Amino acid sequence: MTIPFNKPYMTGNEAGFIAQAHANRHLAGDGEFTKKCHSWLEEQTGSHKALLTHSCTAALEMAAILANVQPGDEVIMPSYTFVSTANAFVLRGAVPVFVDIRRDTLNIDESLIEAAITERTRAIVPVHYAGVGCEMDTIMDIARRHDLLVIEDAAHGIMSTYKGRPLGSIGNMGCLSFHETKNIICGEGGALLVNDPQLAQRAEIIREKGTNRNQFFRGEVEKYTWVDIGSSYLMSDLSAAFLWAQMEEAKSITAKRLNIWQHYHAAFADLESRQLVRRPVVLPECRHNAHMYYLLLPNIAARTQLIRHLKQRDIGAVFHYVPLHSSPAGQRYGRAHGELHVTTDMANRLVRLPLWVELEATQEVAIEAAVKLSRSNAYKS
Ligand SMILES: *Cc1c(COP(=O)(O)O)cnc(C)c1O
């Protein structure tokens, strides 16, 4: 591909910080760079405690353990999400209950959540699609009234806010991803934001294989031992060194992405007014991070045609999630609440365009021109 769908961005400082971690001879987790990243995340999000993990999947698994979900318990989430959102809870024996999404933001439709709550419901897992916040005030209010936990899947959401509050810092817990396809990266990586101070001590233990090793290192206990269930969820300090280089430039990375996003948005306004595409919707209470630029086509045939047209011009454009309720494992382990018409419809019509920091203006223009040509020649349905 002349213009790939994604190209991971490096600030230039990654290798130097990795060399420093190498020189420190601290390669395991919770070294100097992990500590820097923890402080940065706590400052950036206002979360009580940030804990680096080796993936967002790991952070979601930790959250499922911390939420104490038991076999047969139910967890409400959208079907239009990545498998890890559901898998983390299925691993605990819980049942994902899939709720439809909103037509505008493609986030979970908060007006449908309450009807999906049963005796067995323990948690709600909103996913902030494309880094645009869910309707968190309503979701938090429902959770409070029904005594449920809220775990934000903020894998797309670093540097985004909802009513001024950073995504991932609003629910009891939030999960971030630093996978190389996300905005701030280290290859494979993630973080658990523990916003509820009551969960913080257990979170450290679960992350350290069920031991109180962190307390031992702080001199709070005399020896460290096995005290709870857990696993090895830490990020190596080598990865944290890479991540630190990215965190230092998180503001400029976000600004550059937003710039490209805004160019696309302006370029496709005309196609939208002619009803040839629909552009993303960002509600006024949300500041987003330009994680993604997508278009909604009139139907699946039009989407297939557009992807093919772009591919012929060496431009990488891709669709996104296969809704979990329609997947083999989703059907085996989960349950759909209602028909999920919007989920099915949107999943069939969405296409994502290249959006990465070093995408050049000439490439942007070429992509815009190719989309416009394809849509203007298309049979309008
Ligand atoms: C990327 C992603 C994840 C998983 O992140 P990893 O760090 O790759 O484990 C989870 N949820 C959503 C919504 C994602 O996009």
PDB file of N, CA, C and O in Angstrom, residues 121-166:
ATOM      1  N   THR A 121     -27.388  -8.805  37.108  1.00  0.00           N
ATOM      2  CA  THR A 121     -26.501  -7.783  36.541  1.00  0.00           C
ATOM      3  C   THR A 121     -25.551  -7.247  37.619  1.00  0.00           C
ATOM      4  O   THR A 121     -25.988  -6.918  38.728  1.00  0.00           O
ATOM      5  N   ARG A 122     -24.253  -7.171  37.276  1.00  0.00           N
ATOM      6  CA  ARG A 122     -23.254  -6.671  38.234  1.00  0.00           C
ATOM      7  C   ARG A 122     -22.551  -5.410  37.742  1.00  0.00           C
ATOM      8  O   ARG A 122     -22.064  -4.620  38.541  1.00  0.00           O
ATOM      9  N   ALA A 123     -22.446  -5.262  36.414  1.00  0.00           N
ATOM     10  CA  ALA A 123     -21.639  -4.139  35.909  1.00  0.00           C
ATOM     11  C   ALA A 123     -22.121  -3.675  34.538  1.00  0.00           C
ATOM     12  O   ALA A 123     -22.793  -4.420  33.820  1.00  0.00           O
ATOM     13  N   ILE A 124     -21.762  -2.436  34.220  1.00  0.00           N
ATOM     14  CA  ILE A 124     -21.987  -1.877  32.885  1.00  0.00           C
ATOM     15  C   ILE A 124     -20.600  -1.538  32.325  1.00  0.00           C
ATOM     16  O   ILE A 124     -19.760  -0.965  33.036  1.00  0.00           O
ATOM     17  N   VAL A 125     -20.372  -1.909  31.076  1.00  0.00           N
ATOM     18  CA  VAL A 125     -19.073  -1.628  30.447  1.00  0.00           C
ATOM     19  C   VAL A 125     -19.286  -0.764  29.197  1.00  0.00           C
ATOM     20  O   VAL A 125     -19.460  -1.285  28.094  1.00  0.00           O
ATOM     21  N   PRO A 126     -19.297   0.554  29.360  1.00  0.00           N
ATOM     22  CA  PRO A 126     -19.404   1.425  28.186  1.00  0.00           C
ATOM     23  C   PRO A 126     -18.072   1.433  27.417  1.00  0.00           C
ATOM     24  O   PRO A 126     -17.007   1.391  28.039  1.00  0.00           O
ATOM     25  N   VAL A 127     -18.155   1.435  26.111  1.00  0.00           N
ATOM     26  CA  VAL A 127     -16.965   1.497  25.251  1.00  0.00           C
ATOM     27  C   VAL A 127     -17.010   2.847  24.537  1.00  0.00           C
ATOM     28  O   VAL A 127     -17.990   3.152  23.857  1.00  0.00           O
ATOM     29  N   HIS A 128     -15.969   3.645  24.698  1.00  0.00           N
ATOM     30  CA  HIS A 128     -15.955   4.985  24.083  1.00  0.00           C
ATOM     31  C   HIS A 128     -15.439   4.846  22.660  1.00  0.00           C
ATOM     32  O   HIS A 128     -14.233   4.959  22.402  1.00  0.00           O
ATOM     33  N   TYR A 129     -16.364   4.606  21.734  1.00  0.00           N
ATOM     34  CA  TYR A 129     -15.961   4.294  20.360  1.00  0.00           C
ATOM     35  C   TYR A 129     -15.287   5.501  19.692  1.00  0.00           C
ATOM     36  O   TYR A 129     -15.786   6.616  19.765  1.00  0.00           O
ATOM     37  N   ALA A 130     -14.168   5.227  19.047  1.00  0.00           N
ATOM     38  CA  ALA A 130     -13.417   6.249  18.319  1.00  0.00           C
ATOM     39  C   ALA A 130     -12.929   7.387  19.231  1.00  0.00           C
ATOM     40  O   ALA A 130     -12.626   8.480  18.759  1.00  0.00           O
ATOM     41  N   GLY A 131     -12.883   7.113  20.532  1.00  0.00           N
ATOM     42  CA  GLY A 131     -12.416   8.134  21.474  1.00  0.00           C
ATOM     43  C   GLY A 131     -13.436   9.220  21.767  1.00  0.00           C
ATOM     44  O   GLY A 131     -13.098  10.276  22.299  1.00  0.00           O
ATOM     45  N   VAL A 132     -14.700   8.944  21.430  1.00  0.00           N
ATOM     46  CA  VAL A 132     -15.785   9.893  21.719  1.00  0.00           C
ATOM     47  C   VAL A 132     -16.589   9.322  22.893  1.00  0.00           C
ATOM     48  O   VAL A 132     -17.061   8.185  22.831  1.00  0.00           O
ATOM     49  N   GLY A 133     -16.729  10.112  23.931  1.00  0.00           N
ATOM     50  CA  GLY A 133     -17.308   9.619  25.184  1.00  0.00           C
ATOM     51  C   GLY A 133     -18.755   9.172  25.083  1.00  0.00           C
ATOM     52  O   GLY A 133     -19.566   9.766  24.372  1.00  0.00           O
ATOM     53  N   CYS A 134     -19.076   8.118  25.847  1.00  0.00           N
ATOM     54  CA  CYS A 134     -20.464   7.681  26.016  1.00  0.00           C
ATOM     55  C   CYS A 134     -21.194   8.698  26.895  1.00  0.00           C
ATOM     56  O   CYS A 134     -20.575   9.557  27.513  1.00  0.00           O
ATOM     57  N   GLU A 135     -22.521   8.560  26.991  1.00  0.00           N
ATOM     58  CA  GLU A 135     -23.334   9.469  27.814  1.00  0.00           C
ATOM     59  C   GLU A 135     -23.154   9.058  29.290  1.00  0.00           C
ATOM     60  O   GLU A 135     -24.006   8.391  29.884  1.00  0.00           O
ATOM     61  N   MET A 136     -22.005   9.446  29.848  1.00  0.00           N
ATOM     62  CA  MET A 136     -21.593   8.906  31.146  1.00  0.00           C
ATOM     63  C   MET A 136     -22.465   9.356  32.317  1.00  0.00           C
ATOM     64  O   MET A 136     -22.640   8.603  33.276  1.00  0.00           O
ATOM     65  N   ASP A 137     -23.018  10.570  32.276  1.00  0.00           N
ATOM     66  CA  ASP A 137     -23.851  11.016  33.403  1.00  0.00           C
ATOM     67  C   ASP A 137     -25.039  10.076  33.576  1.00  0.00           C
ATOM     68  O   ASP A 137     -25.356   9.654  34.689  1.00  0.00           O
ATOM     69  N   THR A 138     -25.684   9.744  32.472  1.00  0.00           N
ATOM     70  CA  THR A 138     -26.843   8.840  32.522  1.00  0.00           C
ATOM     71  C   THR A 138     -26.418   7.447  32.976  1.00  0.00           C
ATOM     72  O   THR A 138     -27.075   6.819  33.813  1.00  0.00           O
ATOM     73  N   ILE A 139     -25.297   6.973  32.433  1.00  0.00           N
ATOM     74  CA  ILE A 139     -24.820   5.626  32.767  1.00  0.00           C
ATOM     75  C   ILE A 139     -24.446   5.540  34.254  1.00  0.00           C
ATOM     76  O   ILE A 139     -24.801   4.585  34.945  1.00  0.00           O
ATOM     77  N   MET A 140     -23.767   6.561  34.757  1.00  0.00           N
ATOM     78  CA  MET A 140     -23.382   6.559  36.180  1.00  0.00           C
ATOM     79  C   MET A 140     -24.622   6.628  37.075  1.00  0.00           C
ATOM     80  O   MET A 140     -24.655   6.015  38.145  1.00  0.00           O
ATOM     81  N   ASP A 141     -25.630   7.355  36.626  1.00  0.00           N
ATOM     82  CA  ASP A 141     -26.859   7.468  37.408  1.00  0.00           C
ATOM     83  C   ASP A 141     -27.592   6.126  37.467  1.00  0.00           C
ATOM     84  O   ASP A 141     -28.055   5.705  38.533  1.00  0.00           O
ATOM     85  N   ILE A 142     -27.667   5.433  36.337  1.00  0.00           N
ATOM     86  CA  ILE A 142     -28.299   4.096  36.313  1.00  0.00           C
ATOM     87  C   ILE A 142     -27.535   3.158  37.248  1.00  0.00           C
ATOM     88  O   ILE A 142     -28.131   2.422  38.037  1.00  0.00           O
ATOM     89  N   ALA A 143     -26.197   3.203  37.148  1.00  0.00           N
ATOM     90  CA  ALA A 143     -25.368   2.306  37.962  1.00  0.00           C
ATOM     91  C   ALA A 143     -25.594   2.564  39.456  1.00  0.00           C
ATOM     92  O   ALA A 143     -25.709   1.635  40.255  1.00  0.00           O
ATOM     93  N   ARG A 144     -25.690   3.832  39.820  1.00  0.00           N
ATOM     94  CA  ARG A 144     -25.885   4.198  41.223  1.00  0.00           C
ATOM     95  C   ARG A 144     -27.228   3.673  41.721  1.00  0.00           C
ATOM     96  O   ARG A 144     -27.316   3.072  42.788  1.00  0.00           O
ATOM     97  N   ARG A 145     -28.246   3.862  40.896  1.00  0.00           N
ATOM     98  CA  ARG A 145     -29.596   3.449  41.335  1.00  0.00           C
ATOM     99  C   ARG A 145     -29.735   1.933  41.442  1.00  0.00           C
ATOM    100  O   ARG A 145     -30.529   1.431  42.219  1.00  0.00           O
ATOM    101  N   HIS A 146     -28.964   1.186  40.633  1.00  0.00           N
ATOM    102  CA  HIS A 146     -29.083  -0.281  40.647  1.00  0.00           C
ATOM    103  C   HIS A 146     -27.890  -0.952  41.327  1.00  0.00           C
ATOM    104  O   HIS A 146     -27.768  -2.169  41.264  1.00  0.00           O
ATOM    105  N   ASP A 147     -27.036  -0.131  41.928  1.00  0.00           N
ATOM    106  CA  ASP A 147     -25.875  -0.660  42.648  1.00  0.00           C
ATOM    107  C   ASP A 147     -24.974  -1.521  41.747  1.00  0.00           C
ATOM    108  O   ASP A 147     -24.648  -2.658  42.066  1.00  0.00           O
ATOM    109  N   LEU A 148     -24.622  -0.976  40.604  1.00  0.00           N
ATOM    110  CA  LEU A 148     -23.761  -1.687  39.647  1.00  0.00           C
ATOM    111  C   LEU A 148     -22.419  -0.968  39.541  1.00  0.00           C
ATOM    112  O   LEU A 148     -22.333   0.235  39.782  1.00  0.00           O
ATOM    113  N   LEU A 149     -21.390  -1.698  39.165  1.00  0.00           N
ATOM    114  CA  LEU A 149     -20.100  -1.076  38.892  1.00  0.00           C
ATOM    115  C   LEU A 149     -20.066  -0.610  37.438  1.00  0.00           C
ATOM    116  O   LEU A 149     -20.729  -1.191  36.577  1.00  0.00           O
ATOM    117  N   VAL A 150     -19.282   0.420  37.179  1.00  0.00           N
ATOM    118  CA  VAL A 150     -19.063   0.872  35.802  1.00  0.00           C
ATOM    119  C   VAL A 150     -17.576   0.729  35.479  1.00  0.00           C
ATOM    120  O   VAL A 150     -16.713   1.250  36.194  1.00  0.00           O
ATOM    121  N   ILE A 151     -17.292  -0.034  34.429  1.00  0.00           N
ATOM    122  CA  ILE A 151     -15.918  -0.242  33.966  1.00  0.00           C
ATOM    123  C   ILE A 151     -15.849   0.322  32.550  1.00  0.00           C
ATOM    124  O   ILE A 151     -16.499  -0.198  31.634  1.00  0.00           O
ATOM    125  N   GLU A 152     -15.099   1.396  32.383  1.00  0.00           N
ATOM    126  CA  GLU A 152     -15.013   2.010  31.052  1.00  0.00           C
ATOM    127  C   GLU A 152     -13.963   1.298  30.205  1.00  0.00           C
ATOM    128  O   GLU A 152     -12.814   1.183  30.616  1.00  0.00           O
ATOM    129  N   ASP A 153     -14.378   0.853  29.023  1.00  0.00           N
ATOM    130  CA  ASP A 153     -13.396   0.400  28.038  1.00  0.00           C
ATOM    131  C   ASP A 153     -12.972   1.656  27.275  1.00  0.00           C
ATOM    132  O   ASP A 153     -13.650   2.097  26.342  1.00  0.00           O
ATOM    133  N   ALA A 154     -11.878   2.243  27.745  1.00  0.00           N
ATOM    134  CA  ALA A 154     -11.367   3.482  27.150  1.00  0.00           C
ATOM    135  C   ALA A 154     -10.140   3.188  26.297  1.00  0.00           C
ATOM    136  O   ALA A 154      -9.208   3.995  26.217  1.00  0.00           O
ATOM    137  N   ALA A 155     -10.154   2.015  25.645  1.00  0.00           N
ATOM    138  CA  ALA A 155      -9.019   1.613  24.802  1.00  0.00           C
ATOM    139  C   ALA A 155      -8.720   2.670  23.733  1.00  0.00           C
ATOM    140  O   ALA A 155      -7.564   2.874  23.368  1.00  0.00           O
ATOM    141  N   HIS A 156      -9.767   3.349  23.244  1.00  0.00           N
ATOM    142  CA  HIS A 156      -9.579   4.383  22.212  1.00  0.00           C
ATOM    143  C   HIS A 156      -9.417   5.767  22.839  1.00  0.00           C
ATOM    144  O   HIS A 156      -9.259   6.733  22.094  1.00  0.00           O
ATOM    145  N   GLY A 157      -9.533   5.889  24.174  1.00  0.00           N
ATOM    146  CA  GLY A 157      -9.926   7.165  24.743  1.00  0.00           C
ATOM    147  C   GLY A 157      -8.876   8.055  25.382  1.00  0.00           C
ATOM    148  O   GLY A 157      -9.232   9.074  25.970  1.00  0.00           O
ATOM    149  N   ILE A 158      -7.580   7.716  25.289  1.00  0.00           N
ATOM    150  CA  ILE A 158      -6.591   8.556  25.969  1.00  0.00           C
ATOM    151  C   ILE A 158      -6.625   9.982  25.410  1.00  0.00           C
ATOM    152  O   ILE A 158      -6.695  10.161  24.196  1.00  0.00           O
ATOM    153  N   MET A 159      -6.610  10.979  26.299  1.00  0.00           N
ATOM    154  CA  MET A 159      -6.622  12.409  25.955  1.00  0.00           C
ATOM    155  C   MET A 159      -8.008  12.921  25.528  1.00  0.00           C
ATOM    156  O   MET A 159      -8.150  14.069  25.124  1.00  0.00           O
ATOM    157  N   SER A 160      -9.037  12.089  25.628  1.00  0.00           N
ATOM    158  CA  SER A 160     -10.405  12.546  25.332  1.00  0.00           C
ATOM    159  C   SER A 160     -11.120  12.863  26.638  1.00  0.00           C
ATOM    160  O   SER A 160     -10.789  12.289  27.686  1.00  0.00           O
ATOM    161  N   THR A 161     -12.128  13.728  26.547  1.00  0.00           N
ATOM    162  CA  THR A 161     -12.897  14.042  27.749  1.00  0.00           C
ATOM    163  C   THR A 161     -14.397  14.024  27.480  1.00  0.00           C
ATOM    164  O   THR A 161     -14.846  14.189  26.343  1.00  0.00           O
ATOM    165  N   TYR A 162     -15.155  13.818  28.561  1.00  0.00           N
ATOM    166  CA  TYR A 162     -16.614  13.954  28.556  1.00  0.00           C
ATOM    167  C   TYR A 162     -16.939  14.982  29.635  1.00  0.00           C
ATOM    168  O   TYR A 162     -16.576  14.784  30.805  1.00  0.00           O
ATOM    169  N   LYS A 163     -17.575  16.078  29.267  1.00  0.00           N
ATOM    170  CA  LYS A 163     -17.840  17.181  30.193  1.00  0.00           C
ATOM    171  C   LYS A 163     -16.584  17.538  30.998  1.00  0.00           C
ATOM    172  O   LYS A 163     -16.630  17.724  32.217  1.00  0.00           O
ATOM    173  N   GLY A 164     -15.467  17.572  30.307  1.00  0.00           N
ATOM    174  CA  GLY A 164     -14.206  17.971  30.930  1.00  0.00           C
ATOM    175  C   GLY A 164     -13.498  16.866  31.695  1.00  0.00           C
ATOM    176  O   GLY A 164     -12.378  17.054  32.152  1.00  0.00           O
ATOM    177  N   ARG A 165     -14.147  15.719  31.849  1.00  0.00           N
ATOM    178  CA  ARG A 165     -13.534  14.625  32.616  1.00  0.00           C
ATOM    179  C   ARG A 165     -12.885  13.614  31.667  1.00  0.00           C
ATOM    180  O   ARG A 165     -13.534  13.132  30.742  1.00  0.00           O
ATOM    181  N   PRO A 166     -11.604  13.269  31.908  1.00  0.00           N
ATOM    182  CA  PRO A 166     -10.913  12.339  31.013  1.00  0.00           C
ATOM    183  C   PRO A 166     -11.601  10.974  30.953  1.00  0.00           C
ATOM    184  O   PRO A 166     -12.043  10.448  31.976  1.00  0.00           O
TER     185      PRO A 166
END
